[in-house]
Tab-separated table of C-alpha atoms and ligand atoms in Angstrom:
chain	number	residue	atom	x	y	z
A	1	UNK	CA	0.000	0.000	0.000
A	2	UNK	CA	1.358	3.402	-0.873
A	3	UNK	CA	-0.275	6.489	0.537
A	4	UNK	CA	0.667	10.130	0.828
A	5	UNK	CA	1.119	11.139	4.443
A	6	UNK	CA	1.872	14.503	5.967
A	7	UNK	CA	5.130	14.764	7.932
A	8	UNK	CA	3.070	15.064	11.115
A	9	UNK	CA	1.018	11.937	10.338
A	10	UNK	CA	4.141	9.913	9.602
A	11	UNK	CA	5.802	11.131	12.825
A	12	UNK	CA	2.714	10.170	14.828
A	13	UNK	CA	2.589	6.642	13.385
A	14	UNK	CA	6.279	6.101	14.130
A	15	UNK	CA	6.048	7.470	17.659
A	16	UNK	CA	2.959	5.418	18.463
A	17	UNK	CA	4.804	2.246	17.447
A	18	UNK	CA	7.507	2.501	20.115
A	19	UNK	CA	7.672	2.897	23.885
A	20	UNK	CA	10.210	4.264	26.368
A	21	UNK	CA	12.833	1.648	27.269
A	22	UNK	CA	13.473	0.247	30.749
A	23	UNK	CA	15.195	2.216	33.476
A	24	UNK	CA	18.608	1.010	34.677
A	25	UNK	CA	21.087	2.216	37.287
A	26	UNK	CA	24.202	3.830	35.830
A	27	UNK	CA	27.330	5.170	37.541
A	28	UNK	CA	27.124	8.930	37.773
A	29	UNK	CA	30.378	9.392	35.847
A	30	UNK	CA	28.823	7.587	32.863
A	31	UNK	CA	25.450	9.312	33.055
A	32	UNK	CA	26.138	12.403	30.960
A	33	UNK	CA	23.386	12.965	28.348
A	34	UNK	CA	21.414	10.054	29.783
A	35	UNK	CA	17.765	10.676	30.605
A	36	UNK	CA	16.522	10.350	34.179
A	37	UNK	CA	14.001	7.571	34.686
A	38	UNK	CA	12.786	8.910	38.021
A	39	UNK	CA	12.551	12.262	39.725
A	40	UNK	CA	15.470	12.768	42.102
A	41	UNK	CA	15.082	14.614	45.384
A	42	UNK	CA	17.563	16.214	47.744
A	43	UNK	CA	18.725	13.915	50.502
A	44	UNK	CA	20.462	16.719	52.395
A	45	UNK	CA	20.297	20.437	52.990
A	46	UNK	CA	22.933	22.198	50.936
A	47	UNK	CA	25.208	23.532	52.189
A	48	UNK	CA	25.189	20.610	54.634
A	49	UNK	CA	26.256	22.911	57.491
A	50	UNK	CA	26.703	26.633	57.986
A	51	UNK	CA	30.218	27.460	56.835
A	52	UNK	CA	32.598	30.221	55.949
A	53	UNK	CA	32.689	31.575	52.389
A	54	UNK	CA	36.173	33.080	52.864
A	55	UNK	CA	39.490	32.466	54.580
A	56	UNK	CA	39.452	34.629	57.690
A	57	UNK	CA	38.344	34.805	61.316
A	58	UNK	CA	35.018	33.713	62.764
A	59	UNK	CA	33.832	36.348	65.228
A	60	UNK	CA	30.877	37.850	66.987
A	61	UNK	CA	30.019	40.714	64.615
A	62	UNK	CA	29.272	43.035	67.558
A	63	UNK	CA	32.948	42.890	68.611
A	64	UNK	CA	34.041	44.480	65.331
A	65	UNK	CA	31.675	47.481	65.323
A	66	UNK	CA	34.399	50.013	66.145
A	67	UNK	CA	37.199	48.418	64.082
A	68	UNK	CA	39.188	50.508	61.597
A	69	UNK	CA	42.695	50.463	60.167
A	70	UNK	CA	43.753	53.219	62.604
A	71	UNK	CA	42.023	51.689	65.613
A	72	UNK	CA	41.928	47.919	65.064
A	73	UNK	CA	40.008	45.675	67.418
A	74	UNK	CA	42.144	42.933	68.940
A	75	UNK	CA	40.551	39.534	69.556
A	76	UNK	CA	41.949	36.389	71.202
A	77	UNK	CA	42.340	33.502	68.757
A	78	UNK	CA	40.937	30.423	70.496
A	79	UNK	CA	40.886	27.884	67.636
A	80	UNK	CA	42.114	27.141	64.139
A	81	UNK	CA	39.462	25.553	61.912
A	82	UNK	CA	40.599	24.056	58.604
A	83	UNK	CA	38.073	22.805	56.007
A	84	UNK	CA	37.073	19.226	56.772
A	85	UNK	CA	37.261	19.617	60.545
A	86	UNK	CA	34.467	19.913	63.081
A	87	UNK	CA	35.024	22.800	65.552
A	88	UNK	CA	34.461	22.077	69.223
A	89	UNK	CA	34.978	25.617	70.596
A	90	UNK	CA	32.322	28.205	71.266
A	91	UNK	CA	33.289	31.751	70.302
A	92	UNK	CA	32.598	34.217	73.100
A	93	UNK	CA	32.829	37.975	73.258
A	94	UNK	CA	36.409	39.116	72.560
A	95	UNK	CA	37.330	35.841	70.844
A	96	UNK	CA	37.918	34.695	67.265
A	97	UNK	CA	38.798	31.467	65.452
A	98	UNK	CA	40.890	31.287	62.312
A	99	UNK	CA	38.688	29.623	59.705
A	100	UNK	CA	39.203	28.446	56.134
A	101	UNK	CA	36.743	28.593	53.238
A	102	UNK	CA	34.182	25.806	53.565
A	103	UNK	CA	34.974	25.051	57.223
A	104	UNK	CA	32.029	24.820	59.629
A	105	UNK	CA	31.250	28.008	61.534
A	106	UNK	CA	31.929	27.470	65.251
A	107	UNK	CA	29.193	27.924	67.858
A	108	UNK	CA	28.818	31.491	69.065
A	109	UNK	CA	30.229	33.143	65.914
A	110	UNK	CA	27.821	34.950	63.592
A	111	UNK	CA	30.174	36.411	60.960
A	112	UNK	CA	33.558	35.919	59.362
A	113	UNK	CA	36.110	38.687	58.832
A	114	UNK	CA	38.121	38.164	55.657
A	115	UNK	CA	41.826	37.656	56.296
A	116	UNK	CA	42.445	40.687	54.042
A	117	UNK	CA	40.818	42.863	56.745
A	118	UNK	CA	43.180	41.627	59.493
A	119	UNK	CA	46.842	41.832	60.448
A	120	UNK	CA	47.216	38.203	59.302
A	121	UNK	CA	47.019	39.265	55.666
A	122	UNK	CA	50.279	38.708	53.757
A	123	UNK	CA	51.552	36.565	56.601
A	124	UNK	CA	53.452	33.423	55.721
A	125	UNK	CA	50.775	30.738	55.633
A	126	UNK	CA	53.194	28.164	56.997
A	127	UNK	CA	53.489	30.041	60.300
A	128	UNK	CA	51.232	28.912	63.139
A	129	UNK	CA	48.294	31.181	63.782
A	130	UNK	CA	49.105	33.995	66.231
A	131	UNK	CA	47.459	34.138	69.638
A	132	UNK	CA	45.804	37.420	68.767
A	133	UNK	CA	44.320	38.962	65.642
A	134	UNK	CA	43.739	42.604	64.823
A	135	UNK	CA	40.555	43.335	62.912
A	136	UNK	CA	40.639	46.376	60.579
A	137	UNK	CA	36.997	46.531	59.422
A	138	UNK	CA	33.612	46.008	61.024
A	139	UNK	CA	31.411	43.136	59.823
A	140	UNK	CA	27.669	42.591	60.115
A	141	UNK	CA	26.024	39.491	61.473
A	142	UNK	CA	25.841	36.956	58.609
A	143	UNK	CA	28.750	38.403	56.595
A	144	UNK	CA	30.834	35.802	54.680
A	145	UNK	CA	28.677	32.971	55.950
A	146	UNK	CA	26.880	30.346	53.842
A	147	UNK	CA	23.948	29.177	55.949
A	148	UNK	CA	22.882	25.543	55.924
A	149	UNK	CA	20.189	24.928	53.299
A	150	UNK	CA	20.832	28.226	51.446
A	151	UNK	CA	20.856	26.490	48.040
A	152	UNK	CA	18.740	23.363	48.517
A	153	UNK	CA	16.570	21.985	51.285
A	154	UNK	CA	16.342	18.253	51.997
A	155	UNK	CA	13.376	16.769	50.156
A	156	UNK	CA	13.349	19.397	47.363
A	157	UNK	CA	12.898	18.162	43.778
A	158	UNK	CA	16.340	18.321	42.177
A	159	UNK	CA	15.631	17.005	38.658
A	160	UNK	CA	12.512	15.576	37.038
A	161	UNK	CA	12.087	12.285	35.223
A	162	UNK	CA	12.718	12.779	31.501
A	163	UNK	CA	15.524	15.272	32.051
A	164	UNK	CA	18.717	14.708	30.014
A	165	UNK	CA	21.685	15.046	32.348
A	166	UNK	CA	24.097	17.896	31.695
A	167	UNK	CA	27.516	18.340	33.320
A	168	UNK	CA	26.110	20.740	35.934
A	169	UNK	CA	23.392	18.210	36.831
A	170	UNK	CA	26.072	15.585	37.464
A	171	UNK	CA	27.786	18.061	39.796
A	172	UNK	CA	24.561	18.654	41.713
A	173	UNK	CA	23.832	14.931	42.015
A	174	UNK	CA	27.390	14.174	43.127
A	175	UNK	CA	27.114	16.888	45.781
A	176	UNK	CA	24.002	15.117	47.054
A	177	UNK	CA	25.783	11.784	47.323
A	178	UNK	CA	24.288	10.086	44.274
A	179	UNK	CA	26.914	7.606	43.022
A	180	UNK	CA	24.498	5.931	40.597
A	181	UNK	CA	21.385	7.293	38.946
A	182	UNK	CA	18.312	5.645	37.390
A	183	UNK	CA	18.300	6.380	33.657
A	184	UNK	CA	16.512	5.009	30.619
A	185	UNK	CA	18.447	2.377	28.719
A	186	UNK	CA	20.080	3.643	25.535
A	187	UNK	CA	18.316	2.484	22.367
A	188	UNK	CA	20.315	-0.222	20.609
A	189	UNK	CA	20.275	0.284	16.863
A	190	UNK	CA	21.564	-1.488	13.787
A	191	UNK	CA	21.987	0.506	10.627
A	192	UNK	CA	22.076	-1.080	7.191
A	193	UNK	CA	22.728	0.608	3.873
A	194	UNK	CA	22.448	-1.241	0.624
A	195	UNK	CA	23.688	-0.944	-2.896
A	196	UNK	CA	26.053	-2.656	-5.339
A	197	UNK	CA	27.552	0.767	-6.025
A	198	UNK	CA	28.793	1.280	-2.470
A	199	UNK	CA	32.405	1.164	-1.324
A	200	UNK	CA	33.885	1.715	2.096
A	201	UNK	CA	35.899	4.991	2.180
A	202	UNK	CA	39.035	2.900	2.829
A	203	UNK	CA	38.736	1.142	-0.537
A	204	UNK	CA	40.150	2.443	-3.851
A	205	UNK	CA	37.505	4.106	-5.997
A	206	UNK	CA	36.506	2.349	-9.198
A	207	UNK	CA	34.225	3.126	-12.159
A	208	UNK	CA	30.526	3.315	-11.375
A	209	UNK	CA	31.095	3.060	-7.628
A	210	UNK	CA	30.552	5.622	-4.875
A	211	UNK	CA	31.598	5.752	-1.265
A	212	UNK	CA	29.105	4.860	1.430
A	213	UNK	CA	28.333	8.207	3.072
A	214	UNK	CA	25.235	7.176	4.987
A	215	UNK	CA	26.781	4.695	7.408
A	216	UNK	CA	29.214	7.195	8.936
A	217	UNK	CA	26.741	10.064	8.886
A	218	UNK	CA	23.695	8.296	10.284
A	219	UNK	CA	25.534	6.353	12.949
A	220	UNK	CA	27.119	9.589	14.200
A	221	UNK	CA	23.743	11.333	14.249
A	222	UNK	CA	22.112	8.442	16.099
A	223	UNK	CA	24.948	8.249	18.618
A	224	UNK	CA	24.759	11.991	19.179
A	225	UNK	CA	21.133	11.404	20.089
A	226	UNK	CA	21.989	8.807	22.689
A	227	UNK	CA	21.731	5.586	20.683
A	228	UNK	CA	24.150	2.692	20.820
A	229	UNK	CA	24.818	1.757	17.205
A	230	UNK	CA	25.890	-1.887	17.207
A	231	UNK	CA	26.517	-2.089	13.485
A	232	UNK	CA	26.672	0.386	10.622
A	233	UNK	CA	27.558	-0.942	7.219
A	234	UNK	CA	26.201	-1.905	3.833
A	235	UNK	CA	25.187	-5.019	1.938
A	236	UNK	CA	25.240	-5.694	-1.766
A	237	UNK	CA	21.939	-5.754	-3.598
A	238	UNK	CA	21.583	-9.434	-2.794
A	239	UNK	CA	18.640	-11.142	-1.179
A	240	UNK	CA	20.516	-13.738	0.890
A	241	UNK	CA	23.140	-11.278	2.133
A	242	UNK	CA	20.398	-8.850	3.162
A	243	UNK	CA	18.411	-11.553	4.970
A	244	UNK	CA	21.442	-12.821	6.823
A	245	UNK	CA	22.296	-9.298	8.067
A	246	UNK	CA	18.755	-8.617	9.243
A	247	UNK	CA	18.613	-11.987	10.995
A	248	UNK	CA	21.863	-11.224	12.823
A	249	UNK	CA	20.557	-7.859	13.981
A	250	UNK	CA	17.217	-9.144	15.217
A	251	UNK	CA	19.018	-11.966	17.056
A	252	UNK	CA	21.310	-9.365	18.663
A	253	UNK	CA	18.247	-7.842	20.323
A	254	UNK	CA	18.258	-4.402	18.739
A	255	UNK	CA	15.446	-1.998	19.596
A	256	UNK	CA	15.277	-0.474	16.143
A	257	UNK	CA	16.535	-1.316	12.673
A	258	UNK	CA	17.322	1.541	10.299
A	259	UNK	CA	17.944	0.940	6.637
A	260	UNK	CA	18.923	3.390	3.972
A	261	UNK	CA	18.232	2.909	0.271
A	262	UNK	CA	16.862	-0.209	-1.335
A	263	UNK	CA	13.247	0.369	-0.330
A	264	UNK	CA	12.013	2.082	-3.449
A	265	UNK	CA	10.840	0.459	-6.662
A	266	UNK	CA	14.258	-0.206	-8.217
A	267	UNK	CA	14.742	-3.658	-9.717
A	268	UNK	CA	17.564	-4.476	-7.272
A	269	UNK	CA	15.976	-3.168	-4.092
A	270	UNK	CA	15.923	-6.229	-1.858
A	271	UNK	CA	15.503	-4.724	1.577
A	272	UNK	CA	11.808	-4.316	1.071
A	273	UNK	CA	11.350	-7.872	-0.167
A	274	UNK	CA	13.364	-9.484	2.618
A	275	UNK	CA	11.607	-7.553	5.369
A	276	UNK	CA	8.208	-8.517	4.003
A	277	UNK	CA	9.179	-12.225	4.074
A	278	UNK	CA	9.687	-12.160	7.856
A	279	UNK	CA	7.530	-9.266	8.876
A	280	UNK	CA	5.763	-6.386	7.268
A	281	UNK	CA	6.759	-3.162	5.673
A	282	UNK	CA	4.510	-0.312	4.657
A	283	UNK	CA	5.968	1.997	2.106
A	284	UNK	CA	4.776	5.554	2.184
A	285	UNK	CA	5.205	8.641	0.225
A	286	UNK	CA	5.534	11.458	2.734
A	287	UNK	CA	4.571	14.933	1.623
A	288	UNK	CA	8.111	16.098	2.238
A	289	UNK	CA	11.183	17.344	0.454
A	290	UNK	CA	13.801	15.957	0.509
A	291	UNK	CA	13.014	12.407	1.476
A	292	UNK	CA	9.613	11.550	0.089
A	293	UNK	CA	9.973	7.744	0.304
A	294	UNK	CA	9.825	6.333	3.815
A	295	UNK	CA	9.128	2.800	4.945
A	296	UNK	CA	8.074	1.482	8.313
A	297	UNK	CA	7.364	-1.999	9.569
A	298	UNK	CA	8.713	-4.852	11.656
A	299	UNK	CA	11.263	-7.546	10.941
A	300	UNK	CA	10.899	-10.555	13.255
A	301	UNK	CA	9.084	-8.183	15.603
A	302	UNK	CA	11.763	-5.451	15.577
A	303	UNK	CA	10.601	-2.024	14.352
A	304	UNK	CA	12.265	-1.024	11.077
A	305	UNK	CA	12.465	2.430	9.535
A	306	UNK	CA	13.521	2.493	5.897
A	307	UNK	CA	15.141	5.785	4.964
A	308	UNK	CA	15.859	6.927	1.422
A	309	UNK	CA	19.322	6.285	-0.036
A	310	UNK	CA	20.177	9.777	-1.152
A	311	UNK	CA	22.383	11.082	1.631
A	312	UNK	CA	20.604	14.379	2.314
A	313	UNK	CA	17.219	12.674	2.231
A	314	UNK	CA	18.544	10.042	4.601
A	315	UNK	CA	19.916	12.680	6.988
A	316	UNK	CA	16.779	14.821	7.004
A	317	UNK	CA	14.562	11.731	7.285
A	318	UNK	CA	16.617	10.507	10.226
A	319	UNK	CA	16.420	13.905	11.914
A	320	UNK	CA	12.687	14.392	11.390
A	321	UNK	CA	11.457	10.822	11.932
A	322	UNK	CA	14.041	8.690	13.721
A	323	UNK	CA	15.423	11.220	16.217
A	324	UNK	CA	11.987	11.834	17.819
A	325	UNK	CA	11.616	8.034	18.138
A	326	UNK	CA	14.994	7.824	19.857
A	327	UNK	CA	13.994	10.599	22.192
A	328	UNK	CA	10.783	8.811	23.122
A	329	UNK	CA	12.658	5.520	23.669
A	330	UNK	CA	15.188	7.417	25.776
A	331	UNK	CA	12.446	8.738	28.037
A	332	UNK	CA	12.231	12.329	26.828
A	333	UNK	CA	8.621	13.457	26.888
A	334	UNK	CA	8.711	16.475	24.580
A	335	UNK	CA	9.995	15.162	21.262
A	336	UNK	CA	9.046	18.053	19.027
A	337	UNK	CA	12.013	19.766	17.371
A	338	UNK	CA	12.572	23.354	18.489
A	339	UNK	CA	11.826	25.870	15.770
A	340	UNK	CA	12.970	29.473	15.468
A	341	UNK	CA	11.597	32.183	13.225
A	342	UNK	CA	13.768	34.043	10.747
A	343	UNK	CA	13.306	36.439	7.847
A	344	UNK	CA	14.158	35.292	4.327
A	345	UNK	CA	16.929	37.400	2.783
A	346	UNK	CA	16.179	35.946	-0.644
A	347	UNK	CA	13.118	34.435	-2.324
A	348	UNK	CA	12.872	30.642	-2.035
A	349	UNK	CA	11.085	28.040	-4.093
A	350	UNK	CA	10.075	24.463	-3.589
A	351	UNK	CA	7.599	22.073	-5.162
A	352	UNK	CA	4.700	22.368	-2.739
A	353	UNK	CA	5.777	19.493	-0.465
A	354	UNK	CA	6.654	20.345	3.159
A	355	UNK	CA	10.263	21.316	2.522
A	356	UNK	CA	13.307	21.189	4.728
A	357	UNK	CA	15.823	23.266	2.813
A	358	UNK	CA	19.486	23.474	3.756
A	359	UNK	CA	20.018	27.006	4.990
A	360	UNK	CA	22.279	29.419	6.799
A	361	UNK	CA	20.757	31.125	9.800
A	362	UNK	CA	22.401	34.421	10.613
A	363	UNK	CA	21.803	37.674	12.420
A	364	UNK	CA	21.306	41.079	10.818
A	365	UNK	CA	20.674	44.198	12.903
A	366	UNK	CA	19.765	42.017	15.863
A	367	UNK	CA	17.207	39.991	13.875
A	368	UNK	CA	17.391	36.369	12.707
A	369	UNK	CA	17.711	36.041	8.939
A	370	UNK	CA	18.022	32.972	6.750
A	371	UNK	CA	19.197	32.071	3.240
A	372	UNK	CA	19.853	28.843	1.349
A	373	UNK	CA	23.253	27.211	1.745
A	374	UNK	CA	23.555	25.805	-1.783
A	375	UNK	CA	21.957	23.546	-4.355
A	376	UNK	CA	19.104	21.557	-2.849
A	377	UNK	CA	19.615	18.284	-4.762
A	378	UNK	CA	18.930	15.401	-2.405
A	379	UNK	CA	22.393	13.899	-2.873
A	380	UNK	CA	24.272	17.158	-2.309
A	381	UNK	CA	25.963	16.744	1.030
A	382	UNK	CA	28.260	19.753	0.689
A	383	UNK	CA	25.295	22.129	0.902
A	384	UNK	CA	24.225	20.229	4.025
A	385	UNK	CA	27.610	20.634	5.674
A	386	UNK	CA	27.498	24.378	4.950
A	387	UNK	CA	24.029	24.663	6.476
A	388	UNK	CA	23.433	25.435	10.137
A	389	UNK	CA	19.654	25.141	9.867
A	390	UNK	CA	16.826	23.665	7.860
A	391	UNK	CA	14.434	26.253	6.458
A	392	UNK	CA	10.885	24.960	6.463
A	393	UNK	CA	8.338	25.709	3.785
A	394	UNK	CA	4.882	24.432	4.711
A	395	UNK	CA	3.016	21.990	2.515
A	396	UNK	CA	1.265	23.705	-0.374
A	397	UNK	CA	3.714	26.614	-0.539
A	398	UNK	CA	5.737	26.749	-3.767
A	399	UNK	CA	7.506	30.073	-3.291
A	400	UNK	CA	8.021	32.780	-0.739
A	401	UNK	CA	9.353	36.300	-1.318
A	402	UNK	CA	12.356	37.869	0.411
A	403	UNK	CA	11.329	39.459	3.712
A	404	UNK	CA	8.859	36.694	4.579
A	405	UNK	CA	9.168	35.113	8.038
A	406	UNK	CA	9.694	31.341	8.022
A	407	UNK	CA	10.267	28.589	10.556
A	408	UNK	CA	13.786	27.250	10.816
A	409	UNK	CA	15.054	24.190	12.583
A	410	UNK	CA	18.575	24.908	13.821
A	411	UNK	CA	21.055	22.095	13.286
A	412	UNK	CA	23.053	21.824	16.464
A	413	UNK	CA	25.908	19.620	17.440
A	414	UNK	CA	23.881	16.505	18.037
A	415	UNK	CA	23.190	15.989	21.760
A	416	UNK	CA	19.866	14.571	22.623
A	417	UNK	CA	18.506	17.761	24.178
A	418	UNK	CA	19.192	19.889	21.124
A	419	UNK	CA	16.290	18.226	19.423
A	420	UNK	CA	13.790	18.364	22.222
B	1	AMP	P1	18.305	3.698	-3.873
B	1	AMP	O1	17.256	4.034	-2.847
B	1	AMP	O2	18.986	2.414	-3.594
B	1	AMP	O3	17.736	3.800	-5.257
B	1	AMP	O4	19.416	4.837	-3.739
B	1	AMP	C1	19.145	6.187	-4.046
B	1	AMP	C2	20.415	6.974	-4.267
B	1	AMP	O5	21.149	7.048	-3.070
B	1	AMP	C3	21.360	6.354	-5.280
B	1	AMP	O6	21.950	7.398	-6.044
B	1	AMP	C4	22.394	5.665	-4.425
B	1	AMP	O7	23.624	5.496	-5.081
B	1	AMP	C5	22.508	6.598	-3.264
B	1	AMP	N1	22.942	5.921	-2.063
B	1	AMP	C6	22.366	4.821	-1.536
B	1	AMP	N2	23.002	4.436	-0.424
B	1	AMP	C7	24.001	5.320	-0.221
B	1	AMP	C8	25.017	5.443	0.756
B	1	AMP	N3	25.103	4.589	1.776
B	1	AMP	N4	25.911	6.469	0.651
B	1	AMP	C9	25.804	7.329	-0.392
B	1	AMP	N5	24.859	7.261	-1.337
B	1	AMP	C10	23.966	6.268	-1.283
B	2	MG	MG1	20.064	0.976	-4.504
């Protein structure tokens, strides 16, 4: 059956066919870009304890009220409190304790005087602390103190389920004592290109052949979006070779099979035939440019997306259809790509299909502007590498004049969250 679907309809069918994967514990150091499977709450107040934000002297602020450079206030140093220690003294009127940044504030003290405002400034740090300290500036109660719970209170929601972990999130979780975190399993994917014309880039070129561009490109895109690509290569246009590859992949327990090329009506397109023998494959024409042909089905129960062979069509198809699937499998709830608006600096034309044109998004007088990055042929990868965005023309629109505002989909450096 061949039907013409809108991009939205095709996306919906694909998304409805898959579910988020299981949640597994992962060591925090390996959890970057992984998606939280559960909400995580604060176990502790942060800071854990009231502490000093500077190197200096813990005091009773009232003692320093009259302090100046000319008439310093002299206090008796009763303790030395390095970071990592637990003070046992209580600071009384007329007393001070030397304290380092991050060390717990001793009982009785309500402020810290920075060392720069004392006669200990510029003193050799190796020397033992003196018995007395002269304070040159007054401080107020609470100065240079980080109170317990200032940043986070125990029980507070730190991060929600569905959140992709960034470096700063790992820092927060580490500071709360999380050594492992519950995250969605990474989707396991096998990628298969096909074509008698294909050569690996390591092979010498020969007449009529081309290098396989899709394997490197699509596996990198899928990995950037959090997938584990267990195989990325091509088969000849040969029925048995194709079947044997697909059997291997389904036996390896992949979550999704992606093919490129070989699903259209060419005489040597075997992928379609082989999948149908052990599953089903629906071939659609999507109202989209580039990348009109798209196939979806199951092979031995494993979902299969068949992308077009032309490299730009394959890339755009992967971005628009497969990446949202990966995001759903990875536990991200909002899988719609983020669009921006920009003004056309030149007229653009398409053929009336929903078009994703390779474009350069720029800024002019503080406003976003966009122009095409080169020839829009669906095999022309150079124009794709020069693009930093896809310019979207809605279905039914064949041309737009310069000055018109259009939607653009910025192409970022992979990373699962860039798409969601
Ligand atoms: P097909 O869908 O097999 O008819 O392929 C469509 C076009 O994409 C043809 O020009 C192929 O040579 C090209 N093509 C298919 N697979 C790849 C690939 N892996 N890398 C580069 N070009 C490809
Ligand atoms: Mg082919």
